[in-house]
mmCIF file of C-alpha atoms in Angstrom:
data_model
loop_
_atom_site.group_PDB
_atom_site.id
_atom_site.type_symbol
_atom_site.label_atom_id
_atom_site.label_comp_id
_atom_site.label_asym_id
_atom_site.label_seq_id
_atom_site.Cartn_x
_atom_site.Cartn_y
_atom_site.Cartn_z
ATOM 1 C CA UNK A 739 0.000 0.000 0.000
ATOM 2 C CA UNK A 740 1.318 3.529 -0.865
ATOM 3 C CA UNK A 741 1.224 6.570 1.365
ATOM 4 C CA UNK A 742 -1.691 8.072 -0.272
ATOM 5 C CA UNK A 743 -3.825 5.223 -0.137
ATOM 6 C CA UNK A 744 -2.505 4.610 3.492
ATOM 7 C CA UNK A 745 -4.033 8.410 4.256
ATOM 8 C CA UNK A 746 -7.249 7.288 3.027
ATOM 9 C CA UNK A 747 -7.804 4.021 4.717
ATOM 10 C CA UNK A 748 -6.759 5.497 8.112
ATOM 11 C CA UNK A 749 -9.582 8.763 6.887
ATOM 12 C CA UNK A 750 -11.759 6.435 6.178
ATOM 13 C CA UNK A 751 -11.315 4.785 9.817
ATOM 14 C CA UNK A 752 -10.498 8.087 11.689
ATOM 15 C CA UNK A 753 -14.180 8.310 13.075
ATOM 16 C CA UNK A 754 -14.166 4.208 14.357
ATOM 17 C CA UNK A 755 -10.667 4.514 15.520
ATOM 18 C CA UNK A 756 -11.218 7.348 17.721
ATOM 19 C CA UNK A 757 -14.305 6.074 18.964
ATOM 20 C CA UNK A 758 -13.021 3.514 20.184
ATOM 21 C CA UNK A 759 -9.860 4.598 21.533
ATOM 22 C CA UNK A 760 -11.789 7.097 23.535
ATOM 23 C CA UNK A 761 -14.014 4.014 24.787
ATOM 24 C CA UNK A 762 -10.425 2.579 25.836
ATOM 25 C CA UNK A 763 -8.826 5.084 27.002
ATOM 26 C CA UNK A 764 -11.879 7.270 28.706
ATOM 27 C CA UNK A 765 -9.836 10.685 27.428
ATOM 28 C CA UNK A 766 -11.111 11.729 24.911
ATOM 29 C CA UNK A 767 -8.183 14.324 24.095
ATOM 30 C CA UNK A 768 -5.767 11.132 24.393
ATOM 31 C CA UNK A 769 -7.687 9.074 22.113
ATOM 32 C CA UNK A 770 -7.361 11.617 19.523
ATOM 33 C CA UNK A 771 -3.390 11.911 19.846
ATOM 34 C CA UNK A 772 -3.553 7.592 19.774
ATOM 35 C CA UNK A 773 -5.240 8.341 16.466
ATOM 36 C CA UNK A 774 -2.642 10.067 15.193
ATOM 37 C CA UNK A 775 0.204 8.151 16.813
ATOM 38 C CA UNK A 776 -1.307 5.090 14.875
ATOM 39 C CA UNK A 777 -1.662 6.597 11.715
ATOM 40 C CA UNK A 778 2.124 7.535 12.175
ATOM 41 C CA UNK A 779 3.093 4.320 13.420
ATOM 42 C CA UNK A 780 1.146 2.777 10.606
ATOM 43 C CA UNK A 781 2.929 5.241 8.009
ATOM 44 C CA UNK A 782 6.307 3.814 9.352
ATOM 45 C CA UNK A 783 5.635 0.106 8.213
ATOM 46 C CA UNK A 784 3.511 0.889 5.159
ATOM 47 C CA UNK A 785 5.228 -1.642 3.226
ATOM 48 C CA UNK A 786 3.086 -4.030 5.959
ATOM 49 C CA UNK A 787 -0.220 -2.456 5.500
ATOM 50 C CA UNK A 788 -2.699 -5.305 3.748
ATOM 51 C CA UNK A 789 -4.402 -3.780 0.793
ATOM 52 C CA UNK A 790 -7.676 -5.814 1.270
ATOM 53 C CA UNK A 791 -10.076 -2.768 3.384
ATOM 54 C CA UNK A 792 -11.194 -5.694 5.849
ATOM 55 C CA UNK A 793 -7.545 -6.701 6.133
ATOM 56 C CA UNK A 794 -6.374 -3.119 6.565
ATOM 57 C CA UNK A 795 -9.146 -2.210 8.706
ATOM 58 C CA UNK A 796 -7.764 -4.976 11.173
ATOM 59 C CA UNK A 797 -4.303 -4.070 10.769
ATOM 60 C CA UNK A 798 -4.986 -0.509 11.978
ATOM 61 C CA UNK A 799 -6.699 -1.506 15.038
ATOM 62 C CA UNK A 800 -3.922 -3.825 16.302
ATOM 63 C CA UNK A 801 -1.727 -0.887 15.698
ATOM 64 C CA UNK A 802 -3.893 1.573 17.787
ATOM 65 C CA UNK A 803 -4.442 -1.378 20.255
ATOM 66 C CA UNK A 804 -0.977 -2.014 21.214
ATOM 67 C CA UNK A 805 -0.689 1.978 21.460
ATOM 68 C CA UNK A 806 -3.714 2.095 23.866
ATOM 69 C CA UNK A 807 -2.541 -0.657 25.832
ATOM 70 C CA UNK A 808 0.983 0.490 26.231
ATOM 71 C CA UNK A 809 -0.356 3.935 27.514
ATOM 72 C CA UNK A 810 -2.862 2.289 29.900
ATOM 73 C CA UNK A 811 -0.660 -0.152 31.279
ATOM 74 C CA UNK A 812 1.653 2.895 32.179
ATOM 75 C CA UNK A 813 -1.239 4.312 34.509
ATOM 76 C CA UNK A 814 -2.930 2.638 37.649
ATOM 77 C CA UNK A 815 -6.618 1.095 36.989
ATOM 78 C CA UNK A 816 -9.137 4.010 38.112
ATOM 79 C CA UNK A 817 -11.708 3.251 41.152
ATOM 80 C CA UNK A 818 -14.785 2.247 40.597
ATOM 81 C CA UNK A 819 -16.279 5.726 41.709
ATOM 82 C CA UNK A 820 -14.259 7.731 39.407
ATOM 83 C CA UNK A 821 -17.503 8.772 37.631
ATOM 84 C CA UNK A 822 -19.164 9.717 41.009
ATOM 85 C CA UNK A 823 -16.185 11.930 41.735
ATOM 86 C CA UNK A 824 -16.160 13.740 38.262
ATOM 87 C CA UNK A 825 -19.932 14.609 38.790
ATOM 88 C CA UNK A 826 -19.343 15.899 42.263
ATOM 89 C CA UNK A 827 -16.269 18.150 40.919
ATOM 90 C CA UNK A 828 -18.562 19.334 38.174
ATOM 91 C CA UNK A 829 -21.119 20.344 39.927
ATOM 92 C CA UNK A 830 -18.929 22.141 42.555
ATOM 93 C CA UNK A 831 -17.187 23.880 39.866
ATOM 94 C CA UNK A 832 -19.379 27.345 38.819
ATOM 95 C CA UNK A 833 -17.476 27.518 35.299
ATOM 96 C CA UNK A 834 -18.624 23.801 34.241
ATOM 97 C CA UNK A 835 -22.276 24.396 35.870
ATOM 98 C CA UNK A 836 -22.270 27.965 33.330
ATOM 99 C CA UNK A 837 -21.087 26.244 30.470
ATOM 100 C CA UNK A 838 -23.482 23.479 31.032
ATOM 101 C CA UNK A 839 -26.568 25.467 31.549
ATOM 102 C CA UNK A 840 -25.415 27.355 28.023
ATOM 103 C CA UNK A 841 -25.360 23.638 26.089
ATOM 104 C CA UNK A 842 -29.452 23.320 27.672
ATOM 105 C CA UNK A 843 -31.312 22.906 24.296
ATOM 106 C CA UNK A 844 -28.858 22.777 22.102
ATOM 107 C CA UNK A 845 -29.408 20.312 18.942
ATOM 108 C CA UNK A 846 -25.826 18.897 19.278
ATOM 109 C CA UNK A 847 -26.568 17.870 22.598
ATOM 110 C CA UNK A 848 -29.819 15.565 22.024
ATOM 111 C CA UNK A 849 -27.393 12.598 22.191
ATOM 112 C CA UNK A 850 -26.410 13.549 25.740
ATOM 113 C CA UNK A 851 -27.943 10.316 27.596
ATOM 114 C CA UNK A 852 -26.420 8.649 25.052
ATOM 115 C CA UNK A 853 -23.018 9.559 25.086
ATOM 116 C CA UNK A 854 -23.084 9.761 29.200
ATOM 117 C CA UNK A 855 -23.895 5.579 29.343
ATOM 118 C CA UNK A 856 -20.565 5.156 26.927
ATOM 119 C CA UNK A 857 -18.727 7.415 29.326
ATOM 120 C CA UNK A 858 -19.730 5.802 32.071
ATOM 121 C CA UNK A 859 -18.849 2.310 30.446
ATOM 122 C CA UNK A 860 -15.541 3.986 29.418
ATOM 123 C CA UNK A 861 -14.771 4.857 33.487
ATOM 124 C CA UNK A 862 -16.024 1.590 34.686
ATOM 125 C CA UNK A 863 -13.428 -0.176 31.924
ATOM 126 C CA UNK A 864 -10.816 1.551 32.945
ATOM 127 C CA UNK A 865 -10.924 -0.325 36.199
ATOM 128 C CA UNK A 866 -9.985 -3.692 34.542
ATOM 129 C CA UNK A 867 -6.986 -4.978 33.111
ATOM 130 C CA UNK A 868 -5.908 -2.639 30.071
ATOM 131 C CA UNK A 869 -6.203 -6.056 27.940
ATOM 132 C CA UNK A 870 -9.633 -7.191 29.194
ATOM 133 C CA UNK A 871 -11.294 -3.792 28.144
ATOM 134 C CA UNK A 872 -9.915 -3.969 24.824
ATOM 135 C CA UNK A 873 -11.023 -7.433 24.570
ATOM 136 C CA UNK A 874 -14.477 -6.784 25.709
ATOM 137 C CA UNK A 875 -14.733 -3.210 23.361
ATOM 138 C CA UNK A 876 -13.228 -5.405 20.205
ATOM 139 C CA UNK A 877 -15.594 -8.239 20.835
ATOM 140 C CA UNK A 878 -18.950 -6.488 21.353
ATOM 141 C CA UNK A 879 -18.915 -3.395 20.040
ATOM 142 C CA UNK A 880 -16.247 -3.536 17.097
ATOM 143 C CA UNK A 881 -17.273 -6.806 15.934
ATOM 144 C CA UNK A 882 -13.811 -8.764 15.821
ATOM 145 C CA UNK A 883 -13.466 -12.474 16.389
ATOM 146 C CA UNK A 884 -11.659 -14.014 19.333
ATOM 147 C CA UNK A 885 -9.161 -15.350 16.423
ATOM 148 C CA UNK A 886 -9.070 -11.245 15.582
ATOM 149 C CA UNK A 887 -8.805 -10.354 19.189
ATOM 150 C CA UNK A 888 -6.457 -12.894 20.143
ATOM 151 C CA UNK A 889 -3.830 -11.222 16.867
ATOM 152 C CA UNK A 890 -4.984 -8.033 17.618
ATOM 153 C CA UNK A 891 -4.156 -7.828 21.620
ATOM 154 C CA UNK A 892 -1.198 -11.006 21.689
ATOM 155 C CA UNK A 893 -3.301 -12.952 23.811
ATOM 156 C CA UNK A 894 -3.915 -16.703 23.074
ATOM 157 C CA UNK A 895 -7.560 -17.907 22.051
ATOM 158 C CA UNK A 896 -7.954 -18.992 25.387
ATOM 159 C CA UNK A 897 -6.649 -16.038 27.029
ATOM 160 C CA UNK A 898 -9.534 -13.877 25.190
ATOM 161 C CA UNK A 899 -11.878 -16.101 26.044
ATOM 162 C CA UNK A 900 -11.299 -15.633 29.422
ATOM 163 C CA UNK A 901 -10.893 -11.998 29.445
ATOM 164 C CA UNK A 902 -14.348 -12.010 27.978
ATOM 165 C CA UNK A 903 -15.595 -13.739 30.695
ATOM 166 C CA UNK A 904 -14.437 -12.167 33.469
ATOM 167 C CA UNK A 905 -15.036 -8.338 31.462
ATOM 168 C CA UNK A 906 -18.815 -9.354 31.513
ATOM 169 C CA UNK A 907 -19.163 -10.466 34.776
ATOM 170 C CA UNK A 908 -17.065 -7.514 35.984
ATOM 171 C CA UNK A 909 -19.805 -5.379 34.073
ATOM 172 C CA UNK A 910 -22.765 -6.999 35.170
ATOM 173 C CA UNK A 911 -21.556 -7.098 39.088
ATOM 174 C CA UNK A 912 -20.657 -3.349 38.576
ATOM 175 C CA UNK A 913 -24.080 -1.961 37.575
ATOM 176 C CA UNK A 914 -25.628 -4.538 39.573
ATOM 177 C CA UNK A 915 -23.980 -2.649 42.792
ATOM 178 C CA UNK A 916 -24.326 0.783 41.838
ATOM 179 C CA UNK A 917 -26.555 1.455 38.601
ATOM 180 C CA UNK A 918 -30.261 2.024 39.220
ATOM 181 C CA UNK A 919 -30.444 1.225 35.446
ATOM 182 C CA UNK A 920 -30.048 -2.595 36.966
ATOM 183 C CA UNK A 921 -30.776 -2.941 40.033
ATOM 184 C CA UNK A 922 -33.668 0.105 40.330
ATOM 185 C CA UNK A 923 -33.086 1.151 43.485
ATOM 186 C CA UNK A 924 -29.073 1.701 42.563
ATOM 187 C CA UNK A 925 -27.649 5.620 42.869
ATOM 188 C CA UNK A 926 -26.718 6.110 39.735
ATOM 189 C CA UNK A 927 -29.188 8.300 37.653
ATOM 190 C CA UNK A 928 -27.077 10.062 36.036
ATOM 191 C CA UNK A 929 -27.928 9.591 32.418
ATOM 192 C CA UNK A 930 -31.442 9.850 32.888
ATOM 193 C CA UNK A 931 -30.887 13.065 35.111
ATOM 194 C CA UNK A 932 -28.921 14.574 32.254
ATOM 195 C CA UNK A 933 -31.159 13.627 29.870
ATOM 196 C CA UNK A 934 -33.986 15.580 32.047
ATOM 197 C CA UNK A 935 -31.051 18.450 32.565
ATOM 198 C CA UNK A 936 -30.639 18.925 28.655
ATOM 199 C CA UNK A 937 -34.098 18.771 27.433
ATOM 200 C CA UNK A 938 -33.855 15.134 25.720
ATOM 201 C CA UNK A 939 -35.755 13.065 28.251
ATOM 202 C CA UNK A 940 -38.480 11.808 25.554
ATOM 203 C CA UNK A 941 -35.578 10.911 23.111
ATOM 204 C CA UNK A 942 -33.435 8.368 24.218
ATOM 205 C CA UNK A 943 -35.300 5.094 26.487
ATOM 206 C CA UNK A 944 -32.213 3.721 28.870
ATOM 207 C CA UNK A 945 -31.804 -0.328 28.148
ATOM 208 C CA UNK A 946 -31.585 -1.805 31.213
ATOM 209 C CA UNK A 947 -30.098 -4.950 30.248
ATOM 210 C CA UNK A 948 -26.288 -5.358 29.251
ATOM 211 C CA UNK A 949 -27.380 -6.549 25.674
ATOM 212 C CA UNK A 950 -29.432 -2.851 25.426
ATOM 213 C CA UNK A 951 -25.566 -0.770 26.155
ATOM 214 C CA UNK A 952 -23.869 -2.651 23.609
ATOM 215 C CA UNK A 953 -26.085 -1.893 21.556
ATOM 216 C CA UNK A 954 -25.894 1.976 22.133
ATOM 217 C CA UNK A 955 -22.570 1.046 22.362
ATOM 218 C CA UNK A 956 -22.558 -0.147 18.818
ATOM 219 C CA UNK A 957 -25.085 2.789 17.406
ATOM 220 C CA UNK A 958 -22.158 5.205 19.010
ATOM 221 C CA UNK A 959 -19.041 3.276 17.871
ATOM 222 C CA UNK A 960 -18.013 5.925 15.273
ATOM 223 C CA UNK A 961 -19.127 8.966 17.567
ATOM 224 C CA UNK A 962 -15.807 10.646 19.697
ATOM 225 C CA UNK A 963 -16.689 12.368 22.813
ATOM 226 C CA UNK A 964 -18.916 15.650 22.563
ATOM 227 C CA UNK A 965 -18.542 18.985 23.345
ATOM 228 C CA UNK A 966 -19.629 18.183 27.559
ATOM 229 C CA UNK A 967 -18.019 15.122 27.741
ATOM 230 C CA UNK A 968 -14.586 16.568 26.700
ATOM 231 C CA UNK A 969 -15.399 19.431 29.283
ATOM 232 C CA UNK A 970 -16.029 16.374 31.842
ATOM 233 C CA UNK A 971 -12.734 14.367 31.075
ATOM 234 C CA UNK A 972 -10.501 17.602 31.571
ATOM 235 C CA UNK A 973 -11.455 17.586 35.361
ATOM 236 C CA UNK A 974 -9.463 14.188 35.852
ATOM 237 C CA UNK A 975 -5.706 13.337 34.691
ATOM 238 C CA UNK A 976 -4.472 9.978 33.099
ATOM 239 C CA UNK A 977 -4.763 8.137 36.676
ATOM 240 C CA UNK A 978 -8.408 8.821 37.506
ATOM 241 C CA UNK A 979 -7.352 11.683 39.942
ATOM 242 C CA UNK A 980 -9.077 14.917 39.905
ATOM 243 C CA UNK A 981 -7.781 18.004 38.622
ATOM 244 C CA UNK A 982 -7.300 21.025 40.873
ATOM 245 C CA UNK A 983 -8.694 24.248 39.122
ATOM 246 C CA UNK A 984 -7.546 27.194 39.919
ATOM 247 C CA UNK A 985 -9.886 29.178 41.686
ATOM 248 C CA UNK A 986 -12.245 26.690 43.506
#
C-alpha cells in the first residue's frame, strides 16, 4: 500500500478509531493523539499495511491497540467511583455548571444520555486490566473475532476467552452494585438526570439490560466524545485523579 492510499484508509477509519480509543482510554483528548500516533506508526511500516479494506481495517486496530494498551498499562486502573467523583467536581465547579446550563437545548446535545452511558462504560473499563477492556470493546462493540482479538491484543484464544468472561461479569456485578439502570433502586441516575437536565428526556429510552448498552454502544461506535463530555474528562488526569482548578 502507498502513502496516499494509506491516508485514506486510516480517513476512512479516523471516526471508528477514535471512537473507540476514547471508549479505551476514557480521554477523549488522548484518544485523539492515539489516532494520530497510529496513523504515524502505521505510516512507518507501510510496506506491511494489507491492501484488502477488511484486512487493513484490522491491521490498523492492532496498531492503535498495542498503542492504547501500552499507555494504559503505564497508569494505575481508576476506582470504581471515578464517575461519582467527576460529577461531584462538576457540579462544585461554577465555570462547568455555566457552560453546562449554556449547552441546555442545544441540537448537538440531544445525544447527551447517550453519550453519558458510553462514558460511564468507558470509566467503569478503565478499572480492569488494560487487555480485558480492549477485549471486551473489540468483541462487542467492534465486531472482531476471538481469532481477531487474540492477533490483535497477543493474547492466546484462550486467554480472550477468558478476558471475555471475566469483562462481563465484571460489568454486570458493577451496575448490579451501583446502577439504578439494573438494580432500580441503585444511585446512579445520572444519564437519565442529564437527559432531564438537557431537554432530551423523551428521546433516548435507557436499556436496562447489558445486551441494550452494547447496543448503544454499537449505534455510538463511530461517535468521539462531545462537546460536555470533553469538558467532563478535563477535570481528571491519566490516573483517575481529579484536577485542581484554579480558583475553587
Amino acid at each position: 500500500m502507498d502513502a496516499v492510499r494509506l491516508a485514506s484508509e486510516v480517513a476512512r477509519l479516523r471516526a471508528e478509531l477514535t471512537g473507540y480509543l476514547t471508549r479505551l482510554v476514557a480521554r477523549p483528548a488522548l484518544a485523539e493523539e492515539l489516532v494520530q500516533a497510529t496513523y504515524l506508526k502505521a505510516h512507518e511500516a507501510l510496506d506491511r499495511c494489507p491492501q484488502e479494506e477488511v484486512a487493513a481495517r484490522r491491521w490498523l486496530f492492532r496498531i492503535a491497540t498495542n498503542l492504547a494498551l501500552d499507555e494504559l498499562r503505564r497508569h494505575g486502573n481508576w476506582r470504581e467511583e471515578v464517575v461519582f467523583d467527576l460529577r461531584e467536581s462538576a457540579e462544585s465547579d461554577p465555570e462547568f455548571v455555566k457552560r453546562s446550563t449554556e449547552l441546555v437545548a442545544s441540537p448537538e446535545h440531544s445525544l447527551i444520555a447517550k453519550e453519558h452511558l458510553a462514558a460511564c462504560f468507558s470509566c467503569t473499563m478503565r478499572s480492569f486490566a488494560p487487555a480485558k477492556a480492549g477485549a471486551l470493546l473489540l468483541k462487542e462493540v467492534y465486531g472482531f473475532s476471538i481469532e481477531e482479538i487474540s492477533e490483535l491484543t497477543g493474547g492466546t484464544v484462550n486467554q480472550v476467552k477468558n478476558w471475555l468472561q471475566e469483562a462481563r461479569a465484571s460489568i454486570e456485578a458493577r451496575y448490579g452494585r451501583t446502577c439504578a439502570l439494573v438494580t432500580k433502586n441503585g444511585v446512579c441516575h445520572q444519564c437519565a438526570e442529564l437527559a432531564g437536565f438537557f431537554g432530551v428526556e423523551a428521546s433516548f429510552k435507557l436499556p436496562a439490560t447489558l445486551a441494550g448498552r452494547f447496543e448503544t454502544l454499537r449505534e455510538l461506535r463511530a461517535k468521539a466524545a462531545g462537546e460536555w463530555h470533553r469538558m467532563l474528562f478535563a477535570l481528571i488526569d491519566d490516573d483517575g485523579n481529579l484536577v485542581r482548578r484554579r480558583g475553587r
